[in-house]
Amino acid sequence: MRNVTAEDAPPPTEPLTRHVHRTIQRIRAHDRRHPLPWDLHCAGFFLTAALIDVSSGGWRNIAENPEVPVWLVTAMSLGFSIPLLWRRTHPVTVLLVTLPITVVNAWTGAVLQASLTLLVTLFNIALRARLRTILWSYAAALTPFVVTAFRYPAEQGPDQNIVPAAMSLALSAVLAIAVRTRSDYMASLVERARQLEVDRDQQARLAAAAERTRIAREMHDIIGHNLSVITGLADGGRYAAPKSPERAAQALDAISTTSRQALTELRRLLDVLREDPEPAAQPAELTPQPALSDLTTLLNGVRKAGLPTTLTTKGHPTHLPQGRQLTAYRVIQEALTNTLKHAGPKATSHITLSYDPSGALTVTITDTAPEATPVNGTQGRGLTGMHERTALYGGTLEAGALPAPAQGWRVRLHLPPDRTAPATAHLVEEPPQ
């Protein structure tokens, strides 16, 4: 016997409920686009049934008074059926138009079955109108049945005619309210889904903007600092070349090393911007973000570029999260970069790291410029980036010129303690230079 495989199995049948739901949705969509044909069909159906009832004389079988003139019965049948064309657009008006006809129908004893169109009218009122309108419309629709009950009382009493009519009208109204409630609920779900989609797109745009800002800040720190170092090394090598070719060669080596480091960091950062990165044959080299333990490398670079820099650590170094260390590192890097750019060849810089027992960190970068005053305080991308980084951790950043008669600039960063991290020593203090 041959085994039955997945290819031999019959395709799964569509669930009946899904098929019915799809069919109903198509009918409703067609009705919303073309309401007139459906209204004509509905009114035409009741009109045809009423006229057949009149022409065949079947209405006399249940009439309380079979002697009602045929012309009056025909007029009442038309009055019950034709207004149904406007049952959806003006349901209350349709009720007010047909209500006198139903009273005449009840008073004369014709008791035409076409009067049951009141159920359709009340359904449309309950589907669209307010509660107060629904209540008085229900009472008005019950009026002709009360007239019939008292003018032609049944053997069991007037209640025999009133109670079934009241229950039928109530059932029609309740059914319309249920349909209305479900429609409103589905509309709220659709609106909620639309709002969630809008919120999702907005959050995506905000996240993309924040990521672009972060990448721009990183690129500014990397490129600006390394280019400043390279500029300082190039100037120093140019001055040293006539008298000391060896020092000029050392400057060129330092420029080569710094530029390669900057290029490596820039490539690593730009890889983040690639929307569809190609699979690499070898895994990319990953390095952590710089921290305070990397200050020695940073200071050695600016010293080679011609900026004498010293570092002093006060207090006991405590554990700081990577993000806070990166913020302090980038602020120091930006301050030294600005000193290299603007403070002149005779400038010096001093950095102080102050650790508080509570876990707070204060960083002070002071440069002296006998010949020129640095412009660290200009509202460029560098100072903006420092403020943004500081604000992420609830810190404060102050930048301004030294009080006279001193010449220079001071940048002061204060990061409050991180309550989520234990205070454990892990940093190695660098001895003052």
Tab-separated table of C-alpha atoms in Angstrom:
chain	number	residue	atom	x	y	z
A	1	MET	CA	0.000	0.000	0.000
A	2	ARG	CA	1.328	3.392	-0.977
A	3	ASN	CA	1.939	5.811	1.870
A	4	VAL	CA	-0.084	8.991	1.790
A	5	THR	CA	2.162	12.036	1.657
A	6	ALA	CA	1.422	15.682	2.314
A	7	GLU	CA	1.150	16.278	-1.445
A	8	ASP	CA	-1.531	13.590	-1.743
A	9	ALA	CA	-3.621	14.962	1.107
A	10	PRO	CA	-6.609	17.090	0.103
A	11	PRO	CA	-6.279	20.814	0.681
A	12	PRO	CA	-7.702	22.003	3.995
A	13	THR	CA	-11.259	23.215	3.744
A	14	GLU	CA	-12.066	26.768	4.695
A	15	PRO	CA	-13.977	27.061	7.987
A	16	LEU	CA	-17.658	27.718	7.477
A	17	THR	CA	-17.692	30.700	9.860
A	18	ARG	CA	-14.879	32.374	7.943
A	19	HIS	CA	-16.670	31.836	4.650
A	20	VAL	CA	-19.922	33.237	6.054
A	21	HIS	CA	-18.103	36.212	7.579
A	22	ARG	CA	-16.377	37.009	4.284
A	23	THR	CA	-19.696	36.775	2.425
A	24	ILE	CA	-21.402	39.112	4.904
A	25	GLN	CA	-18.557	41.603	4.618
A	26	ARG	CA	-18.876	41.626	0.833
A	27	ILE	CA	-22.644	42.182	1.048
A	28	ARG	CA	-22.177	45.033	3.527
A	29	ALA	CA	-19.460	46.620	1.400
A	30	HIS	CA	-21.712	46.479	-1.672
A	31	ASP	CA	-24.595	47.919	0.360
A	32	ARG	CA	-22.438	50.854	1.552
A	33	ARG	CA	-21.362	51.629	-2.005
A	34	HIS	CA	-24.809	51.154	-3.593
A	35	PRO	CA	-27.577	51.559	-0.955
A	36	LEU	CA	-30.423	52.329	-3.394
A	37	PRO	CA	-30.695	48.860	-5.039
A	38	TRP	CA	-30.973	47.168	-1.651
A	39	ASP	CA	-33.603	49.677	-0.483
A	40	LEU	CA	-35.577	49.100	-3.679
A	41	HIS	CA	-35.430	45.347	-3.185
A	42	CYS	CA	-36.577	45.613	0.425
A	43	ALA	CA	-39.459	47.990	-0.307
A	44	GLY	CA	-40.386	46.042	-3.451
A	45	PHE	CA	-40.565	42.780	-1.491
A	46	PHE	CA	-43.011	44.163	1.089
A	47	LEU	CA	-45.030	45.977	-1.576
A	48	THR	CA	-45.350	42.831	-3.685
A	49	ALA	CA	-46.395	40.739	-0.686
A	50	ALA	CA	-48.962	43.359	0.372
A	51	LEU	CA	-50.494	43.645	-3.097
A	52	ILE	CA	-50.688	39.866	-3.433
A	53	ASP	CA	-52.447	39.738	-0.080
A	54	VAL	CA	-54.924	42.383	-1.263
A	55	SER	CA	-55.589	40.878	-4.703
A	56	SER	CA	-56.067	37.362	-3.389
A	57	GLY	CA	-58.286	38.502	-0.537
A	58	GLY	CA	-56.200	36.644	1.965
A	59	TRP	CA	-56.293	39.588	4.377
A	60	ARG	CA	-59.974	38.792	5.047
A	61	ASN	CA	-59.027	35.491	6.703
A	62	ILE	CA	-57.539	37.275	9.731
A	63	ALA	CA	-59.406	40.599	9.534
A	64	GLU	CA	-61.674	41.678	12.355
A	65	ASN	CA	-63.875	43.429	9.738
A	66	PRO	CA	-63.766	41.751	6.292
A	67	GLU	CA	-66.034	44.460	4.859
A	68	VAL	CA	-63.338	47.130	4.697
A	69	PRO	CA	-63.304	48.653	1.168
A	70	VAL	CA	-60.652	47.237	-1.118
A	71	TRP	CA	-59.480	50.691	-2.183
A	72	LEU	CA	-58.750	51.551	1.450
A	73	VAL	CA	-56.900	48.275	1.962
A	74	THR	CA	-54.825	48.957	-1.161
A	75	ALA	CA	-54.018	52.501	-0.043
A	76	MET	CA	-52.969	51.250	3.382
A	77	SER	CA	-50.766	48.545	1.810
A	78	LEU	CA	-49.008	51.169	-0.309
A	79	GLY	CA	-48.651	53.413	2.748
A	80	PHE	CA	-46.980	50.628	4.687
A	81	SER	CA	-44.543	49.560	1.951
A	82	ILE	CA	-43.396	52.567	-0.068
A	83	PRO	CA	-41.978	54.612	2.876
A	84	LEU	CA	-39.536	51.778	3.537
A	85	LEU	CA	-37.357	53.306	0.820
A	86	TRP	CA	-36.311	55.946	3.408
A	87	ARG	CA	-36.189	53.672	6.447
A	88	ARG	CA	-32.381	54.058	6.806
A	89	THR	CA	-31.996	57.762	6.072
A	90	HIS	CA	-35.144	59.056	7.852
A	91	PRO	CA	-36.496	56.240	10.068
A	92	VAL	CA	-38.323	58.552	12.506
A	93	THR	CA	-40.080	60.303	9.616
A	94	VAL	CA	-41.129	56.929	8.190
A	95	LEU	CA	-42.618	56.000	11.584
A	96	LEU	CA	-44.544	59.276	11.817
A	97	VAL	CA	-45.892	58.811	8.270
A	98	THR	CA	-46.988	55.208	8.742
A	99	LEU	CA	-48.326	55.635	12.283
A	100	PRO	CA	-51.684	57.208	11.211
A	101	ILE	CA	-52.064	54.452	8.650
A	102	THR	CA	-51.562	51.796	11.317
A	103	VAL	CA	-54.160	53.495	13.517
A	104	VAL	CA	-56.665	53.478	10.625
A	105	ASN	CA	-55.746	49.833	9.981
A	106	ALA	CA	-56.471	48.968	13.616
A	107	TRP	CA	-59.662	51.062	13.857
A	108	THR	CA	-61.223	49.687	10.679
A	109	GLY	CA	-60.399	46.097	11.662
A	110	ALA	CA	-58.537	45.275	8.456
A	111	VAL	CA	-55.505	44.131	10.509
A	112	LEU	CA	-53.253	43.934	7.454
A	113	GLN	CA	-50.081	41.927	7.832
A	114	ALA	CA	-48.285	44.735	6.018
A	115	SER	CA	-48.458	46.670	9.291
A	116	LEU	CA	-45.645	44.433	10.521
A	117	THR	CA	-43.328	46.780	8.641
A	118	LEU	CA	-43.389	48.707	11.925
A	119	LEU	CA	-40.863	46.141	13.152
A	120	VAL	CA	-38.490	47.096	10.330
A	121	THR	CA	-38.949	50.809	10.995
A	122	LEU	CA	-38.387	50.439	14.743
A	123	PHE	CA	-35.293	48.330	14.041
A	124	ASN	CA	-33.773	51.144	11.989
A	125	ILE	CA	-34.672	53.732	14.638
A	126	ALA	CA	-32.982	51.680	17.378
A	127	LEU	CA	-29.992	51.185	15.090
A	128	ARG	CA	-29.322	54.923	14.678
A	129	ALA	CA	-31.269	57.117	17.109
A	130	ARG	CA	-30.731	58.106	20.735
A	131	LEU	CA	-32.284	56.225	23.659
A	132	ARG	CA	-35.020	58.816	24.244
A	133	THR	CA	-36.087	58.604	20.595
A	134	ILE	CA	-36.083	54.808	20.771
A	135	LEU	CA	-38.356	54.800	23.852
A	136	TRP	CA	-41.043	57.108	22.490
A	137	SER	CA	-40.884	55.414	19.075
A	138	TYR	CA	-41.509	52.080	20.797
A	139	ALA	CA	-44.524	53.520	22.603
A	140	ALA	CA	-45.842	55.032	19.379
A	141	ALA	CA	-45.427	51.776	17.476
A	142	LEU	CA	-47.398	49.964	20.183
A	143	THR	CA	-50.361	52.377	19.885
A	144	PRO	CA	-52.196	50.688	16.985
A	145	PHE	CA	-52.048	47.310	18.749
A	146	VAL	CA	-53.618	48.892	21.827
A	147	VAL	CA	-56.361	50.337	19.619
A	148	THR	CA	-57.021	46.905	18.123
A	149	ALA	CA	-57.068	45.238	21.537
A	150	PHE	CA	-59.745	47.569	22.928
A	151	ARG	CA	-61.846	47.996	19.765
A	152	TYR	CA	-61.846	44.272	18.912
A	153	PRO	CA	-61.034	42.546	22.203
A	154	ALA	CA	-60.108	38.868	22.063
A	155	GLU	CA	-61.899	36.254	24.085
A	156	GLN	CA	-58.932	36.046	26.470
A	157	GLY	CA	-58.994	39.832	26.984
A	158	PRO	CA	-57.088	42.846	25.577
A	159	ASP	CA	-53.760	41.527	26.834
A	160	GLN	CA	-53.928	38.734	24.275
A	161	ASN	CA	-53.240	41.278	21.505
A	162	ILE	CA	-51.004	43.733	23.364
A	163	VAL	CA	-48.432	41.404	24.993
A	164	PRO	CA	-47.298	39.555	21.820
A	165	ALA	CA	-47.024	42.860	19.935
A	166	ALA	CA	-45.048	44.456	22.761
A	167	MET	CA	-42.664	41.500	22.876
A	168	SER	CA	-42.161	41.532	19.097
A	169	LEU	CA	-41.426	45.250	19.040
A	170	ALA	CA	-39.062	44.928	22.017
A	171	LEU	CA	-37.231	42.041	20.346
A	172	SER	CA	-36.765	44.117	17.188
A	173	ALA	CA	-35.357	47.046	19.178
A	174	VAL	CA	-33.058	44.853	21.269
A	175	LEU	CA	-31.733	43.132	18.160
A	176	ALA	CA	-30.953	46.518	16.583
A	177	ILE	CA	-29.189	47.667	19.763
A	178	ALA	CA	-27.090	44.487	19.753
A	179	VAL	CA	-26.094	45.062	16.112
A	180	ARG	CA	-25.346	48.712	16.889
A	181	THR	CA	-23.219	47.785	19.896
A	182	ARG	CA	-21.197	45.284	17.917
A	183	SER	CA	-20.716	47.782	15.082
A	184	ASP	CA	-19.523	50.460	17.520
A	185	TYR	CA	-17.202	47.955	19.179
A	186	MET	CA	-15.693	46.912	15.861
A	187	ALA	CA	-15.282	50.570	14.877
A	188	SER	CA	-13.484	51.242	18.167
A	189	LEU	CA	-11.181	48.282	17.531
A	190	VAL	CA	-10.391	49.550	14.054
A	191	GLU	CA	-9.707	53.043	15.395
A	192	ARG	CA	-7.557	51.612	18.167
A	193	ALA	CA	-5.581	49.551	15.671
A	194	ARG	CA	-5.128	52.641	13.508
A	195	GLN	CA	-4.005	54.680	16.505
A	196	LEU	CA	-1.589	51.946	17.563
A	197	GLU	CA	-0.173	51.893	14.045
A	198	VAL	CA	0.259	55.670	14.141
A	199	ASP	CA	1.911	55.439	17.572
A	200	ARG	CA	4.180	52.657	16.341
A	201	ASP	CA	5.273	54.693	13.341
A	202	GLN	CA	5.792	57.748	15.519
A	203	GLN	CA	7.857	55.768	18.020
A	204	ALA	CA	9.898	54.354	15.157
A	205	ARG	CA	10.554	57.853	13.830
A	206	LEU	CA	11.513	59.093	17.295
A	207	ALA	CA	13.811	56.113	17.799
A	208	ALA	CA	15.398	56.705	14.400
A	209	ALA	CA	15.893	60.390	15.193
A	210	ALA	CA	17.434	59.544	18.561
A	211	GLU	CA	19.717	57.001	16.920
A	212	ARG	CA	20.790	59.512	14.275
A	213	THR	CA	21.543	62.035	17.013
A	214	ARG	CA	23.583	59.463	18.919
A	215	ILE	CA	25.526	58.446	15.818
A	216	ALA	CA	26.133	62.092	14.878
A	217	ARG	CA	27.408	62.747	18.393
A	218	GLU	CA	29.743	59.755	18.257
A	219	MET	CA	31.033	60.731	14.816
A	220	HIS	CA	31.674	64.266	16.014
A	221	ASP	CA	33.614	63.007	19.035
A	222	ILE	CA	35.651	60.516	17.041
A	223	ILE	CA	36.421	62.618	13.975
A	224	GLY	CA	36.801	65.943	15.769
A	225	HIS	CA	39.192	64.633	18.392
A	226	ASN	CA	41.352	62.587	16.066
A	227	LEU	CA	41.581	65.324	13.475
A	228	SER	CA	42.623	67.793	16.169
A	229	VAL	CA	45.327	65.383	17.328
A	230	ILE	CA	46.489	64.856	13.749
A	231	THR	CA	46.578	68.624	13.183
A	232	GLY	CA	48.703	69.108	16.287
A	233	LEU	CA	51.073	66.329	15.285
A	234	ALA	CA	51.381	67.729	11.761
A	235	ASP	CA	52.172	71.217	13.046
A	236	GLY	CA	54.734	69.844	15.456
A	237	GLY	CA	56.351	67.724	12.763
A	238	ARG	CA	56.539	70.690	10.403
A	239	TYR	CA	58.333	72.803	13.001
A	240	ALA	CA	60.650	69.943	13.975
A	241	ALA	CA	61.531	68.823	10.442
A	242	PRO	CA	64.317	71.388	9.729
A	243	LYS	CA	66.144	70.748	13.021
A	244	SER	CA	65.179	67.221	14.037
A	245	PRO	CA	64.117	64.884	11.228
A	246	GLU	CA	63.799	62.058	13.774
A	247	ARG	CA	61.068	63.905	15.677
A	248	ALA	CA	59.349	64.716	12.397
A	249	ALA	CA	59.353	61.020	11.526
A	250	GLN	CA	57.908	60.214	14.953
A	251	ALA	CA	55.158	62.756	14.342
A	252	LEU	CA	54.380	61.146	11.000
A	253	ASP	CA	54.209	57.717	12.657
A	254	ALA	CA	51.836	59.126	15.287
A	255	ILE	CA	49.696	60.692	12.549
A	256	SER	CA	49.539	57.357	10.746
A	257	THR	CA	48.534	55.506	13.920
A	258	THR	CA	45.919	58.082	14.904
A	259	SER	CA	44.378	58.217	11.442
A	260	ARG	CA	44.130	54.404	11.278
A	261	GLN	CA	42.449	54.332	14.671
A	262	ALA	CA	40.015	57.044	13.598
A	263	LEU	CA	39.279	55.219	10.345
A	264	THR	CA	38.646	51.937	12.190
A	265	GLU	CA	36.239	53.592	14.640
A	266	LEU	CA	34.484	55.434	11.829
A	267	ARG	CA	33.984	52.252	9.792
A	268	ARG	CA	32.629	50.442	12.830
A	269	LEU	CA	30.178	53.287	13.427
A	270	LEU	CA	29.078	53.496	9.805
A	271	ASP	CA	28.333	49.779	9.773
A	272	VAL	CA	25.425	50.572	12.068
A	273	LEU	CA	23.869	52.741	9.356
A	274	ARG	CA	23.763	49.978	6.781
A	275	GLU	CA	20.159	48.907	6.319
A	276	ASP	CA	20.935	45.587	4.628
A	277	PRO	CA	24.454	44.569	5.558
A	278	GLU	CA	26.007	41.841	3.455
A	279	PRO	CA	27.152	38.758	5.333
A	280	ALA	CA	30.831	39.092	6.042
A	281	ALA	CA	33.215	36.281	5.331
A	282	GLN	CA	34.782	36.878	8.736
A	283	PRO	CA	33.151	38.259	11.862
A	284	ALA	CA	33.745	41.956	12.377
A	285	GLU	CA	36.137	42.998	15.072
A	286	LEU	CA	34.174	44.231	18.058
A	287	THR	CA	35.547	46.573	20.709
A	288	PRO	CA	33.803	48.043	23.725
A	289	GLN	CA	33.031	51.709	24.054
A	290	PRO	CA	35.799	53.721	25.735
A	291	ALA	CA	35.662	54.070	29.525
A	292	LEU	CA	37.569	55.961	32.195
A	293	SER	CA	40.186	53.211	32.215
A	294	ASP	CA	41.066	54.321	28.654
A	295	LEU	CA	41.994	57.847	29.708
A	296	THR	CA	45.709	56.968	29.633
A	297	THR	CA	45.546	56.269	25.885
A	298	LEU	CA	43.549	59.447	25.292
A	299	LEU	CA	45.975	61.611	27.261
A	300	ASN	CA	49.014	60.090	25.575
A	301	GLY	CA	47.509	61.021	22.219
A	302	VAL	CA	46.927	64.669	23.087
A	303	ARG	CA	50.379	64.900	24.685
A	304	LYS	CA	51.943	63.700	21.452
A	305	ALA	CA	49.901	66.359	19.649
A	306	GLY	CA	51.607	69.024	21.750
A	307	LEU	CA	49.154	69.620	24.623
A	308	PRO	CA	50.702	69.004	28.060
A	309	THR	CA	48.008	67.326	30.104
A	310	THR	CA	47.900	66.134	33.709
A	311	LEU	CA	45.390	63.971	35.557
A	312	THR	CA	44.545	63.987	39.258
A	313	THR	CA	42.191	61.591	40.953
A	314	LYS	CA	40.547	62.475	44.259
A	315	GLY	CA	38.635	60.079	46.427
A	316	HIS	CA	38.281	56.348	46.089
A	317	PRO	CA	37.397	55.224	42.524
A	318	THR	CA	33.989	53.547	42.575
A	319	HIS	CA	32.182	51.335	40.146
A	320	LEU	CA	30.390	53.312	37.447
A	321	PRO	CA	28.105	51.891	34.748
A	322	GLN	CA	29.476	51.833	31.223
A	323	GLY	CA	27.161	54.629	30.069
A	324	ARG	CA	28.328	57.033	32.772
A	325	GLN	CA	31.959	56.230	32.079
A	326	LEU	CA	31.398	56.856	28.362
A	327	THR	CA	29.764	60.220	29.157
A	328	ALA	CA	32.705	61.316	31.318
A	329	TYR	CA	35.194	60.072	28.717
A	330	ARG	CA	33.483	61.907	25.834
A	331	VAL	CA	33.238	65.163	27.810
A	332	ILE	CA	36.960	64.999	28.596
A	333	GLN	CA	37.718	64.166	24.974
A	334	GLU	CA	35.638	67.068	23.660
A	335	ALA	CA	37.182	69.531	26.112
A	336	LEU	CA	40.712	68.478	25.119
A	337	THR	CA	39.755	68.665	21.452
A	338	ASN	CA	38.558	72.238	21.844
A	339	THR	CA	41.768	73.114	23.691
A	340	LEU	CA	43.823	71.691	20.825
A	341	LYS	CA	41.790	73.703	18.332
A	342	HIS	CA	41.562	77.067	20.004
A	343	ALA	CA	43.917	77.491	22.959
A	344	GLY	CA	47.145	78.042	21.077
A	345	PRO	CA	50.517	76.236	21.113
A	346	LYS	CA	51.417	77.211	24.708
A	347	ALA	CA	48.223	75.927	26.333
A	348	THR	CA	48.193	73.318	29.081
A	349	SER	CA	45.345	71.213	30.422
A	350	HIS	CA	44.599	69.663	33.780
A	351	ILE	CA	41.920	67.062	34.531
A	352	THR	CA	40.572	66.267	37.993
A	353	LEU	CA	38.385	63.234	38.747
A	354	SER	CA	36.612	63.557	42.098
A	355	TYR	CA	34.846	60.457	43.429
A	356	ASP	CA	32.283	60.978	46.170
A	357	PRO	CA	31.615	58.172	48.697
A	358	SER	CA	27.948	58.263	47.644
A	359	GLY	CA	28.927	57.283	44.094
A	360	ALA	CA	28.790	60.700	42.439
A	361	LEU	CA	31.515	61.736	40.013
A	362	THR	CA	32.777	65.247	39.303
A	363	VAL	CA	35.110	65.885	36.379
A	364	THR	CA	36.862	69.234	35.981
A	365	ILE	CA	38.896	70.052	32.874
A	366	THR	CA	40.853	73.291	33.094
A	367	ASP	CA	43.077	74.657	30.357
A	368	THR	CA	45.331	77.677	30.475
A	369	ALA	CA	45.974	79.703	27.343
A	370	PRO	CA	48.476	82.548	27.756
A	371	GLU	CA	48.089	83.599	24.130
A	372	ALA	CA	44.491	82.817	23.261
A	373	THR	CA	41.212	82.001	24.968
A	374	PRO	CA	39.520	78.768	23.881
A	375	VAL	CA	35.968	78.867	22.640
A	376	ASN	CA	34.618	75.742	24.303
A	377	GLY	CA	31.441	77.621	25.147
A	378	THR	CA	30.305	78.279	21.602
A	379	GLN	CA	26.983	76.655	20.823
A	380	GLY	CA	28.364	74.132	18.377
A	381	ARG	CA	27.681	70.430	18.069
A	382	GLY	CA	30.401	69.606	20.600
A	383	LEU	CA	28.916	71.519	23.530
A	384	THR	CA	25.414	70.395	22.540
A	385	GLY	CA	26.574	66.778	22.536
A	386	MET	CA	28.137	67.185	25.993
A	387	HIS	CA	24.896	68.603	27.377
A	388	GLU	CA	22.866	65.793	25.790
A	389	ARG	CA	25.107	63.098	27.240
A	390	THR	CA	24.992	64.727	30.668
A	391	ALA	CA	21.199	65.053	30.622
A	392	LEU	CA	20.812	61.310	30.003
A	393	TYR	CA	22.016	60.628	33.558
A	394	GLY	CA	20.548	63.659	35.292
A	395	GLY	CA	23.908	65.410	35.591
A	396	THR	CA	24.985	69.009	35.210
A	397	LEU	CA	27.551	70.535	32.880
A	398	GLU	CA	29.142	73.963	33.263
A	399	ALA	CA	31.506	75.533	30.752
A	400	GLY	CA	32.989	79.022	30.911
A	401	ALA	CA	36.058	81.179	30.991
A	402	LEU	CA	38.310	81.283	34.043
A	403	PRO	CA	37.854	84.336	36.260
A	404	ALA	CA	40.209	87.246	35.507
A	405	PRO	CA	43.120	87.732	35.477
A	406	ALA	CA	43.562	84.056	34.535
A	407	GLN	CA	43.237	83.113	30.883
A	408	GLY	CA	41.720	79.822	29.938
A	409	TRP	CA	38.588	77.744	30.143
A	410	ARG	CA	36.965	75.392	32.591
A	411	VAL	CA	34.499	72.567	31.960
A	412	ARG	CA	32.869	70.965	34.975
A	413	LEU	CA	30.800	67.782	34.770
A	414	HIS	CA	28.852	66.386	37.712
A	415	LEU	CA	27.109	63.007	37.529
A	416	PRO	CA	24.877	62.067	40.485
A	417	PRO	CA	25.281	58.646	42.105
A	418	ASP	CA	23.844	55.628	40.368
A	419	ARG	CA	21.516	53.938	42.830
A	420	THR	CA	21.410	50.677	40.892
A	421	ALA	CA	25.142	49.844	40.958
A	422	PRO	CA	27.242	48.688	43.937
A	423	ALA	CA	30.124	50.906	44.974
A	424	THR	CA	33.142	48.689	44.350
A	425	ALA	CA	36.574	49.890	43.373
A	426	HIS	CA	37.809	48.742	39.979
A	427	LEU	CA	39.608	51.702	38.430
A	428	VAL	CA	43.334	52.207	38.692
A	429	GLU	CA	44.377	55.708	39.600
A	430	GLU	CA	46.830	57.235	37.189
A	431	PRO	CA	49.626	59.083	38.947
A	432	PRO	CA	49.793	62.815	38.319
A	433	GLN	CA	51.969	63.758	35.393
